[in-house]
Coordinates of C-alpha atoms and ligand atoms in Angstrom, one line a residue:
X92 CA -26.1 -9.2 138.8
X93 CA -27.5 -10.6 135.8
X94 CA -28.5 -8.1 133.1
X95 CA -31.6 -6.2 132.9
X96 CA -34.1 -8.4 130.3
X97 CA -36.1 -6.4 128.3
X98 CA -40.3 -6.1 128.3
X99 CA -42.6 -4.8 125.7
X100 CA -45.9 -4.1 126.3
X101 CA -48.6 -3.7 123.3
X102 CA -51.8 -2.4 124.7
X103 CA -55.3 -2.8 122.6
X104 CA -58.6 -1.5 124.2
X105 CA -59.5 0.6 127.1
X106 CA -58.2 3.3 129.3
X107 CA -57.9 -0.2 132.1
X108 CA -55.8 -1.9 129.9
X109 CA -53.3 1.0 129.8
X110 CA -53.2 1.2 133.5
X111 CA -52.8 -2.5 133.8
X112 CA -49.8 -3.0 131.2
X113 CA -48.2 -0.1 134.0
X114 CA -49.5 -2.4 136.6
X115 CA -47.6 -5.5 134.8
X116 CA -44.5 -3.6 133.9
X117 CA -44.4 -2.9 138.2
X118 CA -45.5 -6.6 138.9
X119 CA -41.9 -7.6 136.2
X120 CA -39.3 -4.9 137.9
X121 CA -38.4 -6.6 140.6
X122 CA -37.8 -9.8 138.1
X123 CA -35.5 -7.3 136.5
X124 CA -37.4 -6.5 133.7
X125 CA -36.7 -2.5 131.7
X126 CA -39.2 -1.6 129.0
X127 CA -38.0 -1.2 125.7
X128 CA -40.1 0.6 123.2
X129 CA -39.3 -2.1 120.3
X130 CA -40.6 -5.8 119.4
X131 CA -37.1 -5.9 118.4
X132 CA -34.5 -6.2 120.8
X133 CA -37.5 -7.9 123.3
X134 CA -36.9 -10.7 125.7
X135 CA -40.6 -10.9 127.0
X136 CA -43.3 -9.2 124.3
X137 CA -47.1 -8.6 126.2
X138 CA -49.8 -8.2 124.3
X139 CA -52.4 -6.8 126.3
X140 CA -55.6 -7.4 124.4
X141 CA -59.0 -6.0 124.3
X142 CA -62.1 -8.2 122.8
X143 CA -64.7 -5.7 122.9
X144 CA -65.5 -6.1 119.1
X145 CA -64.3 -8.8 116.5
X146 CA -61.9 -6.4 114.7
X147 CA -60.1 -5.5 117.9
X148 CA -60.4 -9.3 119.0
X149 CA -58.4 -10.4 115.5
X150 CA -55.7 -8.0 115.5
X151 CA -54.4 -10.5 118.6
X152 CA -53.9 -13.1 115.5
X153 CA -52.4 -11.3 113.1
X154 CA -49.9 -9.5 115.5
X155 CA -48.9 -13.0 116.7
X156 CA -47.7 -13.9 112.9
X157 CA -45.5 -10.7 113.4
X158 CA -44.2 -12.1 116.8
X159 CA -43.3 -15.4 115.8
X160 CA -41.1 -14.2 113.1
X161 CA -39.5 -12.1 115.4
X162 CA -39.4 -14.9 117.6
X163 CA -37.1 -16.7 114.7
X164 CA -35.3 -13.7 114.7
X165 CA -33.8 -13.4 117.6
X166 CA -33.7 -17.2 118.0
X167 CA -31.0 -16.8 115.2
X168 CA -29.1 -14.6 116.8
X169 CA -29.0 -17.2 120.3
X170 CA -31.8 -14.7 122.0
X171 CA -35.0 -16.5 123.4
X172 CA -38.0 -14.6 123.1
X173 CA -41.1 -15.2 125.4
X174 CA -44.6 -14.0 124.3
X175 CA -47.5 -13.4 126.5
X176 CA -50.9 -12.6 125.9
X177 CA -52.9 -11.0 128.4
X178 CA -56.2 -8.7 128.5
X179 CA -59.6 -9.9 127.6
X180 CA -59.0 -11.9 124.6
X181 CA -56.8 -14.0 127.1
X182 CA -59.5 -14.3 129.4
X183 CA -62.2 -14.9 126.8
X184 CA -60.4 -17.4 124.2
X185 CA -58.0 -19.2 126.9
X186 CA -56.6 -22.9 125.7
X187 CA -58.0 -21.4 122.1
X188 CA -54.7 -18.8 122.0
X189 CA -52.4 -21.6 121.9
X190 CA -54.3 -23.8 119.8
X191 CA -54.7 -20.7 116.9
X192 CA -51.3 -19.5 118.2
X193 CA -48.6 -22.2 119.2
X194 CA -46.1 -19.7 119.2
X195 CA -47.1 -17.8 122.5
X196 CA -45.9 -19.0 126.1
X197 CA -48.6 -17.3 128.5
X198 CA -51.5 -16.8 128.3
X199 CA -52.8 -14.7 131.6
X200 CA -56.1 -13.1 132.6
X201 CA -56.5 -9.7 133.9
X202 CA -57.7 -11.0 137.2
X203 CA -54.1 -13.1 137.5
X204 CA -51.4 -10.2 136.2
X205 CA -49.5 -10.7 139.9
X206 CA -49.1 -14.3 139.0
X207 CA -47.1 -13.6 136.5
X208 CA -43.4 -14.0 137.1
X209 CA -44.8 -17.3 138.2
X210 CA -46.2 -17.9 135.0
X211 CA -43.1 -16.9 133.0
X212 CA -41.1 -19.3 135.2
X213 CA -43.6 -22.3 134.8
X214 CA -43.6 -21.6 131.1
X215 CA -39.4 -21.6 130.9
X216 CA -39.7 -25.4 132.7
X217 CA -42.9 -26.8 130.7
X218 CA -43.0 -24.8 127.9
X219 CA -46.3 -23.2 128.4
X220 CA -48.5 -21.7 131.4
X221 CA -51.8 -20.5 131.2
X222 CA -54.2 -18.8 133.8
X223 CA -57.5 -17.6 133.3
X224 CA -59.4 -18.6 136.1
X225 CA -60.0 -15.7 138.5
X226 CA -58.3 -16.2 141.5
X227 CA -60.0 -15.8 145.0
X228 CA -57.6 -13.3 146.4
X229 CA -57.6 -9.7 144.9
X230 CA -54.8 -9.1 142.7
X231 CA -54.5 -5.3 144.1
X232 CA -53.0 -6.5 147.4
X233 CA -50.3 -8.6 145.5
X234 CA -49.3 -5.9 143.2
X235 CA -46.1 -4.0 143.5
X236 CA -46.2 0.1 143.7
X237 CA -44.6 1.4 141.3
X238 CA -41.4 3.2 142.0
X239 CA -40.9 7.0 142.2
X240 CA -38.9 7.3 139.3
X241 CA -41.1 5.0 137.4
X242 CA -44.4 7.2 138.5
X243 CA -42.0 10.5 137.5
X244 CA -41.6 9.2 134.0
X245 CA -44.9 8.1 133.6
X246 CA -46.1 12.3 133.5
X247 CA -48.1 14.6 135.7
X248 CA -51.6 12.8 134.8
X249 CA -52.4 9.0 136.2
X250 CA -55.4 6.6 136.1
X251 CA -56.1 4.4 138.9
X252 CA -58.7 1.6 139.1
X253 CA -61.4 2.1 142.0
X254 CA -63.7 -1.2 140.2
X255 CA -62.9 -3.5 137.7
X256 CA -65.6 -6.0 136.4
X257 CA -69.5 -5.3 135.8
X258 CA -72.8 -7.0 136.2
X259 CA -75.2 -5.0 134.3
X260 CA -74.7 -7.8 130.9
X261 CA -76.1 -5.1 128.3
X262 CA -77.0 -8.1 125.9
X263 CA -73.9 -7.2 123.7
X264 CA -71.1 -7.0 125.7
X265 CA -68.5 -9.1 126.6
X266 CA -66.9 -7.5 129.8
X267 CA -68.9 -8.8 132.6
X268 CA -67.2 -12.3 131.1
X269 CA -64.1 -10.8 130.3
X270 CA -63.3 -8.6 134.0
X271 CA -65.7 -10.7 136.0
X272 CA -68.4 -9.5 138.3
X273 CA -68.1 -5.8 140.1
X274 CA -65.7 -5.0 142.6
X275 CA -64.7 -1.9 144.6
X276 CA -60.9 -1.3 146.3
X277 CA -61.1 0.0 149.2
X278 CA -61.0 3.8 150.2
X279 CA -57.8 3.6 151.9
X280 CA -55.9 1.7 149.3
X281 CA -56.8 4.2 147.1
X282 CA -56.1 6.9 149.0
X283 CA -53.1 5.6 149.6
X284 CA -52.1 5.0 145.7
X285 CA -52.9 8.7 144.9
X286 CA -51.1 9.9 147.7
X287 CA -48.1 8.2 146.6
X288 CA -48.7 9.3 142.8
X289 CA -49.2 13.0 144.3
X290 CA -45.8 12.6 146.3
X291 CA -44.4 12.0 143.1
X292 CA -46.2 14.8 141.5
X293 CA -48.8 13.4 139.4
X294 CA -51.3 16.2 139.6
X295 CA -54.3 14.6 137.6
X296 CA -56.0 11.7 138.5
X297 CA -58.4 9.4 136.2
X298 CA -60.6 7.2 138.6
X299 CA -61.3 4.2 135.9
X300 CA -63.6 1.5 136.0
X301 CA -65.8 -0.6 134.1
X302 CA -68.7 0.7 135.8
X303 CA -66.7 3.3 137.7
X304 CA -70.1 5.1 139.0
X305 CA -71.2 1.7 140.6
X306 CA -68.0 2.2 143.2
X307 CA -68.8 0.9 146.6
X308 CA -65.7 0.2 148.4
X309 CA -65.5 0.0 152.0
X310 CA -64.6 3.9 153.5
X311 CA -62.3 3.7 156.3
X312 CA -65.7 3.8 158.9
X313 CA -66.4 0.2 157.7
X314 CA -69.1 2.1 155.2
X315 CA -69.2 1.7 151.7
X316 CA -68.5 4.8 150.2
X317 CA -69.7 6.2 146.7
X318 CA -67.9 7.5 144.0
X319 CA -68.9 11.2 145.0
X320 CA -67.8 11.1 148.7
X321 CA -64.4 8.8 147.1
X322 CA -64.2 12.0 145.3
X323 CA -64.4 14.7 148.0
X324 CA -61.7 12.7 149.8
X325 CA -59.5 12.6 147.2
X326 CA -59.9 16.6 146.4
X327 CA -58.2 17.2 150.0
X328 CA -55.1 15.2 149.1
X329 CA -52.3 17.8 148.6
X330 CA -50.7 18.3 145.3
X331 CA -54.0 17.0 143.6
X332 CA -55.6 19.6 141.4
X333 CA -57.7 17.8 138.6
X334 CA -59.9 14.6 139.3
X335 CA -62.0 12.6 136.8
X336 CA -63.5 9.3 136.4
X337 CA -64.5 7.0 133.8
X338 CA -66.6 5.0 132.5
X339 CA -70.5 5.9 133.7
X340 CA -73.9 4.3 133.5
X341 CA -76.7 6.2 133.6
X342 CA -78.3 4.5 136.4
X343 CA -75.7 4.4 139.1
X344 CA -75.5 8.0 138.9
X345 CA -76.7 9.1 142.6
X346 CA -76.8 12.6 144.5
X347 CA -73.4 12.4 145.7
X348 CA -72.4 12.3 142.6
X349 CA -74.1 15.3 141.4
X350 CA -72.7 17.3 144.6
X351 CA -69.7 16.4 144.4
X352 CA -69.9 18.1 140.4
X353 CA -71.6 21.0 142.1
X354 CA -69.0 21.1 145.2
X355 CA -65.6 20.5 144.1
X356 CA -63.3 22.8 142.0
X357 CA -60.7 19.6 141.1
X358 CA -63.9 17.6 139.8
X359 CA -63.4 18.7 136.3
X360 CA -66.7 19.4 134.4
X361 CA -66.6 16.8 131.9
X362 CA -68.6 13.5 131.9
X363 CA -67.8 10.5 129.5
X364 CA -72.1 9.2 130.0
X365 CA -72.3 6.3 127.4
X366 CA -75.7 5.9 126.2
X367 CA -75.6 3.6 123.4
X368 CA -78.8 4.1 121.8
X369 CA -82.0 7.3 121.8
X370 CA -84.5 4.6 121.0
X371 CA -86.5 3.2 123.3
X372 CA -87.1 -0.1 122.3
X373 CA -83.6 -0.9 121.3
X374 CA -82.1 0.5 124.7
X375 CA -84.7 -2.2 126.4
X376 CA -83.3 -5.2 123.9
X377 CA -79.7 -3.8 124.5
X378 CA -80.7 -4.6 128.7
X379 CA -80.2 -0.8 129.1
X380 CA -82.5 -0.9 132.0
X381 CA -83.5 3.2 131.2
X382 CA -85.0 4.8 128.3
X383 CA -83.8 7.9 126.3
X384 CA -86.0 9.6 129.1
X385 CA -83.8 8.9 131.8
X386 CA -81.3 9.8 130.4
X387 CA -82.0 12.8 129.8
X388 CA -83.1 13.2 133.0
X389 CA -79.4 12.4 134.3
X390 CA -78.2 15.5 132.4
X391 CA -80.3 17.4 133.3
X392 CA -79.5 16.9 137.0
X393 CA -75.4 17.3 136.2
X394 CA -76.0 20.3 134.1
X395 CA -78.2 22.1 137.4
X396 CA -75.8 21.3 139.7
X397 CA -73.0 22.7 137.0
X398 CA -73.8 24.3 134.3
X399 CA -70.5 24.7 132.5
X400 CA -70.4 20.5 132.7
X401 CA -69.9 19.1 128.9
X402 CA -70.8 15.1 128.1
X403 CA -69.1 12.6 125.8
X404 CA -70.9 9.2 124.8
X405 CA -70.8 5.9 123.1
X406 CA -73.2 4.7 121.2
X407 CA -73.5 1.6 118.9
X408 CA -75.6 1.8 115.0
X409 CA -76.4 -1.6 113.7
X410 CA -77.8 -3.2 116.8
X411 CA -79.7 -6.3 115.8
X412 CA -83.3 -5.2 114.7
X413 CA -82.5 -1.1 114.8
X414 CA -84.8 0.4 112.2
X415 CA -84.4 3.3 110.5
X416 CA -86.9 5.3 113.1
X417 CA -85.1 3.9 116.0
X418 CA -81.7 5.6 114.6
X419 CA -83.4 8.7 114.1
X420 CA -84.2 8.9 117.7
X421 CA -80.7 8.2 118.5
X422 CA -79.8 11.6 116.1
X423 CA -82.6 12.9 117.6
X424 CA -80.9 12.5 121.0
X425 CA -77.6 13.5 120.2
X426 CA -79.2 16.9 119.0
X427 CA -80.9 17.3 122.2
X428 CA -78.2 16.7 124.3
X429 CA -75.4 18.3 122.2
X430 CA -71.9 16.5 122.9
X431 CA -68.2 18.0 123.0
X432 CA -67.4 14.7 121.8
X433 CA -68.4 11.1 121.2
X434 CA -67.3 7.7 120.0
X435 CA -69.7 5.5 117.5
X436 CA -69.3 1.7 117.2
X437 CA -70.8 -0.3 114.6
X438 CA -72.3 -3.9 116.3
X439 CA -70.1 -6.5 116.2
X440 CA -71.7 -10.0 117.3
X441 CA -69.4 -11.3 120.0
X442 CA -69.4 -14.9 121.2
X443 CA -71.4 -15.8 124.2
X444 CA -73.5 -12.6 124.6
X445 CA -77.3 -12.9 124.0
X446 CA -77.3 -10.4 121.1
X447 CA -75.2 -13.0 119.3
X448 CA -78.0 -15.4 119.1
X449 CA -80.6 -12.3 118.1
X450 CA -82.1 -12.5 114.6
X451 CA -83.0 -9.3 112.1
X452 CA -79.0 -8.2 112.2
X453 CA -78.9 -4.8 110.3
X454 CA -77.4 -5.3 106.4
X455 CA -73.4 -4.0 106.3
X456 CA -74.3 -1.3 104.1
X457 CA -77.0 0.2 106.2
X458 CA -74.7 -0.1 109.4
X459 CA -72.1 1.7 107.1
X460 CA -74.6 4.3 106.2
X461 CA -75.5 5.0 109.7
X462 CA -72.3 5.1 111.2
X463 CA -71.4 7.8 109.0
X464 CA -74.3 10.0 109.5
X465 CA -73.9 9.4 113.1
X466 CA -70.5 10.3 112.9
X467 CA -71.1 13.4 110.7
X468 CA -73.2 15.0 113.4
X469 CA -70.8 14.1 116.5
X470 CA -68.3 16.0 114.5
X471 CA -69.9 18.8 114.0
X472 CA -71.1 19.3 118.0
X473 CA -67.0 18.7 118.8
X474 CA -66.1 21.3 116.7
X475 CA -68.7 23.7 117.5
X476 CA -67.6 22.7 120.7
X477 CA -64.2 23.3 120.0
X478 CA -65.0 26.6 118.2
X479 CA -66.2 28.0 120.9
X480 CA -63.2 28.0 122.8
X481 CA -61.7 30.8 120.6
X482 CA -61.7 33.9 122.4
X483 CA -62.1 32.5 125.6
X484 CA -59.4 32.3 128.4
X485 CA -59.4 28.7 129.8
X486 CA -57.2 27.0 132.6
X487 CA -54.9 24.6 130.6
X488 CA -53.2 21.9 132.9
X489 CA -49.1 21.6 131.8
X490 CA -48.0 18.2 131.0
X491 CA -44.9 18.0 128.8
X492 CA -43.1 19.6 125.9
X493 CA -44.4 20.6 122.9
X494 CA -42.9 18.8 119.1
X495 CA -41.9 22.3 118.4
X496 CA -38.6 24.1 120.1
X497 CA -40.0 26.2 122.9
X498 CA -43.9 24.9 123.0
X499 CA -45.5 23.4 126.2
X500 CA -48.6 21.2 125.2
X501 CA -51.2 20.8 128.1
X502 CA -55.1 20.3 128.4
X503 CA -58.1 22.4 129.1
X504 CA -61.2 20.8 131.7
X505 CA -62.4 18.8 128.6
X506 CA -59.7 17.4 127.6
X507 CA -58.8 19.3 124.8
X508 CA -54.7 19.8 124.1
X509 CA -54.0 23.5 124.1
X510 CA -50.5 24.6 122.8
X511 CA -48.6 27.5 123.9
X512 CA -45.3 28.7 123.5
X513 CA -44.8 30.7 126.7
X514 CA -41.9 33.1 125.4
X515 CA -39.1 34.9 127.4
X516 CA -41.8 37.4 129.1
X517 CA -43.4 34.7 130.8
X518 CA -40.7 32.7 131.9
X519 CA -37.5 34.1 134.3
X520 CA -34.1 34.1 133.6
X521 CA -33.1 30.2 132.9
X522 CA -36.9 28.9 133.0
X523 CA -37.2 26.5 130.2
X524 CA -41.2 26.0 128.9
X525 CA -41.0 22.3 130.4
X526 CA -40.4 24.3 134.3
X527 CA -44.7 25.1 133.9
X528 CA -45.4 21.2 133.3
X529 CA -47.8 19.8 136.3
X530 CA -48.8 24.1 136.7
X531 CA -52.5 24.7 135.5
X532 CA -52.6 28.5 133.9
X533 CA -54.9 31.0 132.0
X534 CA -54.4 30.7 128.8
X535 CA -56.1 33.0 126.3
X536 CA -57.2 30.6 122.9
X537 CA -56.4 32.4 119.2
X538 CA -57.7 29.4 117.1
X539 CA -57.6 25.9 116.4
X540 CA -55.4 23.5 114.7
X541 CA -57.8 20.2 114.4
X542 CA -58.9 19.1 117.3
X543 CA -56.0 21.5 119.6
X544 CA -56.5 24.9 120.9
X545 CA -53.3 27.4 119.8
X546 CA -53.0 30.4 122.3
X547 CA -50.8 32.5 124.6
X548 CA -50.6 32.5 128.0
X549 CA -52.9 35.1 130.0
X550 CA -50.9 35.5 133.3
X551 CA -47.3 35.3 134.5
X552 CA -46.4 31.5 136.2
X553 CA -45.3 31.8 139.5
X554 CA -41.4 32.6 139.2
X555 CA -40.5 29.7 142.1
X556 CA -42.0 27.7 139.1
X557 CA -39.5 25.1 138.7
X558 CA -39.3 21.6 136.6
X559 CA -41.1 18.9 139.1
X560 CA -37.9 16.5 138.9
X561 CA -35.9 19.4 140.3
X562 CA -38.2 20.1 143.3
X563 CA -39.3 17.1 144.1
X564 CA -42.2 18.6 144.4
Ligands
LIG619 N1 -67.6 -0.1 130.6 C1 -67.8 0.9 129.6 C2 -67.2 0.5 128.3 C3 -67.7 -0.7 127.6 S1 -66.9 -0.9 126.1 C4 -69.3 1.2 129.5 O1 -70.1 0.5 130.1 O2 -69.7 2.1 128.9 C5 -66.9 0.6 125.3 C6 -68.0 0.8 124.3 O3 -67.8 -0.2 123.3 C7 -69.4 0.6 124.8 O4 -69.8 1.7 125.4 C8 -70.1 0.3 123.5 O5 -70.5 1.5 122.9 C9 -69.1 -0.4 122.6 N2 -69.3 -1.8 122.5 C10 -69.4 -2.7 123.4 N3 -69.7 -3.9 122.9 C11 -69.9 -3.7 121.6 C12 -70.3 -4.6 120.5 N4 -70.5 -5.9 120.7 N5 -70.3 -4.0 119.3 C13 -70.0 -2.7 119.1 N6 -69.7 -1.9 120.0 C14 -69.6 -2.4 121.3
LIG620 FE1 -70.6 -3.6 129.0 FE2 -73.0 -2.6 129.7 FE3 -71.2 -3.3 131.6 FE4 -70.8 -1.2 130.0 S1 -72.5 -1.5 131.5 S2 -69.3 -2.8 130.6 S3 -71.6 -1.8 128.1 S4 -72.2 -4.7 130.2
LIG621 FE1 -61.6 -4.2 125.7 FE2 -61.6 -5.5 127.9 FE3 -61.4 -2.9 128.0 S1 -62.8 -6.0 126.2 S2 -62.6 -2.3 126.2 S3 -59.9 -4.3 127.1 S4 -62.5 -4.2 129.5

């Protein structure tokens, strides 16, 4: 058998890019492909790029002048590297990556990523292979599973994709062009996919998509199904005990939605509900389609139906034409609404989108200016979000070893990492800390340390508690 060649995978970007570069490194195992942590001792290097704004877009570039000297490298040494560039700079810039970059082999869209042992194999005979089209069939049906040991390794908390692709085309973004237009997977294919992740006990699951709220696959009854009854299914699969999805628009957010919050105990109470913008006139240039109105309205309806729910955003500052009143109303909006977290973007023009071509762009400095006001107030809702933890006893999901001999690091419903170190008294005879991981406990929250909780465990484990590899649980 001919050794093992050896795959690294650089992701940039989104939560789908992390799930596809697992997705490719499944697609490459049966090619005989291991990952190795290291550009170094690479045969095949992905990068898996994102091209939401220009800075991300660039770093493509100047990690390809790193490549290619590592290409020489190993070249030296008799070793052929192959470089790939996938993600949504591939599908964006195409025939451009090779022209900027001569040194790279692939170049593959995200639509295409089960083409590509094909693609590597062209590219050993030619010399190069590029595919950025997006293909007719779906690429889901073509991809491997992964196998259980690779699902084991990969932890107790797992995304899978439900959509890819989106066809609102808020004027400034690029990934309706980059994933293509909206589709769903069907129910049972995702059912299946978490039941095999559960079977190999993954205990979280992350439902991602673009527009993950927009989620109308077809339901086993030849119905399309929403993201809320998608969710109640998935609740009743055994071994599941923590569901979430990302990313939301305001506008698909329906009544099933809102009952499934209000109905389901694994639905944790945390929404990630980008908004963009609080002003009115800048949400309509943006192609929002709602106004600061709505959505507050949305809230409102996810906060009645549970109360305890908490809400992260985006938002951008800079957006051609913003004046200083309509930022105010996007503070203004933030104070209402009162985050546990949020991430703030300043605009960045990207090629192709109709905000490119709009006039009035907002001076550097000003952008600057905003962003850090912006950024000052987000911070202080996290940590009076975060403060208010102390004190409290909160259920902390288990998910690996702490840094620290004798700590288990998990995270509470909002994400937050709580650290404990569970001591002999909780833990039987021969029960190392790791033996709680995929377990969600009480756990009674002394202070904080940054953005982490510190605190001690408010109730015994079960003692059948055992480590997940050992039960096969
Ligand atoms: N599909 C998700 C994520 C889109 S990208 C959604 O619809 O929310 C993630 C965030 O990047 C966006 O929410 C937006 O805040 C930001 N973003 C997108 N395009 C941008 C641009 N041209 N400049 C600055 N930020 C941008
Ligand atoms: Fe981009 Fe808007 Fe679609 Fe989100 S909803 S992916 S911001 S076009
Ligand atoms: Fe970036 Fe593409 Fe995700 S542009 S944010 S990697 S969908």
């Amino acid at each position: 058998m001919a050794p093992p060649r050896k795959l690294h995978i650089k992701s940039y970007g989104c939560q789908m890019n992390v799930y596809d570069a697992q997705r490719m490194v499944d697609v490459l195992a049966p090619e005989g492909f291991v990952e190795t942590a290291t550009v170094d001792d690479a045969d095949l290097v992905i990068l898996n790029t994102c091209h939401i704004r220009e800075k991300a877009s660039e770093k493509v570039y100047s990690e390809l002048g790193r490549l290619r000297l590592a290409r020489d490298e190993a070249a030296s040494s008799g070793r052929r590297m192959q470089i790939a560039v996938a993600g949504c700079v591939a599908q964006a810039e195409g025939e451009e990556i090779v022209r900027r970059a001569p040194v790279v082999d692939v170049v593959v869209g995200p639509q295409s990523y089960h083409h590509l042992p094909q693609l590597l194999a062209r590219a050993e005979e030619t010399g190069r292979a590029l595919e950025t089209e997006f293909p007719v069939e779906d690429k889901f049906g073509f991809l491997p599973q992964p196998r259980p040991e690779t699902i084991r390794a990969r932890g107790i908390s797992a995304f899978v994709t439900v959509q890819e692709g989106c066809d609102k085309f808020c004027t400034f973004c690029v990934v309706p062009y980059t994933r293509g237009a909206e589709v769903s997977r069907p129910v049972s294919a995702i059912i299946d996919d978490v039941k095999r992740l559960a079977d190999n006990g993954v205990r979280e699951i992350t439902l991602i998509g673009q527009n993950v709220n927009a989620y109308h696959g077809e339901g086993p009854d030849g119905r399309a199904w929403t993201l809320g009854r998608l969710l109640s299914r998935l609740a009743a699969v055994p071994g599941i005990v923590r569901l979430r999805y990302s990313t939301s628009h305001p506008n698909d957010v329906d009544d099933e939605l809102i009952e499934a919050h209000r109905d389901l105990d694994a639905l944790m109470p945390f929404v990630h509900l980008p908004v963009q913008s609080g002003s009115d006139p800048i949400l309509a240039a943006m192609n929002r389609k709602h106004t600061a109105a709505d959505y507050r309205r949305v809230i409102d309806r996810f906060r009645a139906a549970r109360p305890q729910i908490a809400f992260s955003s985006d938002f951008i500052v800079g957006f051609p034409g913003e004046t200083e009143a309509d930022f105010v109303a996007t503070l203004a909006l933030v104070t209402q609404i009162g985050y546990a977290g949020a991430y703030s973007f300043k605009y960045s023009p990207r090629p192709g989108t109709p905000a490119a071509d709009m006039q009035e762009m907002v001076p550097a400095a000003v952008m600057d200016e905003r962003l850090e006001r912006l950024q000052q107030l987000i911070d202080s809702q996290q940590s009076a979000f975060n403060k208010a933890a102390i004190g409290q006893t909160v259920d902390v999901l288990f998910e690996r070893a702490g840094r620290k001999p004798g700590q288990i690091v998990g995270r509470t419903a909002y994400l937050q990492p709580a650290h404990v170190f569970p001591g002999p008294m909780f833990l039987g005879p021969g029960m190392a800390p790791d033996s709680l991981v995929g377990q969600i406990l009480p756990v009674r929250v002394d202070s904080l340390e940054r953005y982490s909780l510190l605190g001690e465990l408010a109730a015994k484990p079960p003692q059948h508690a055992r480590p997940l590899a050992a039960t096969g649980a």
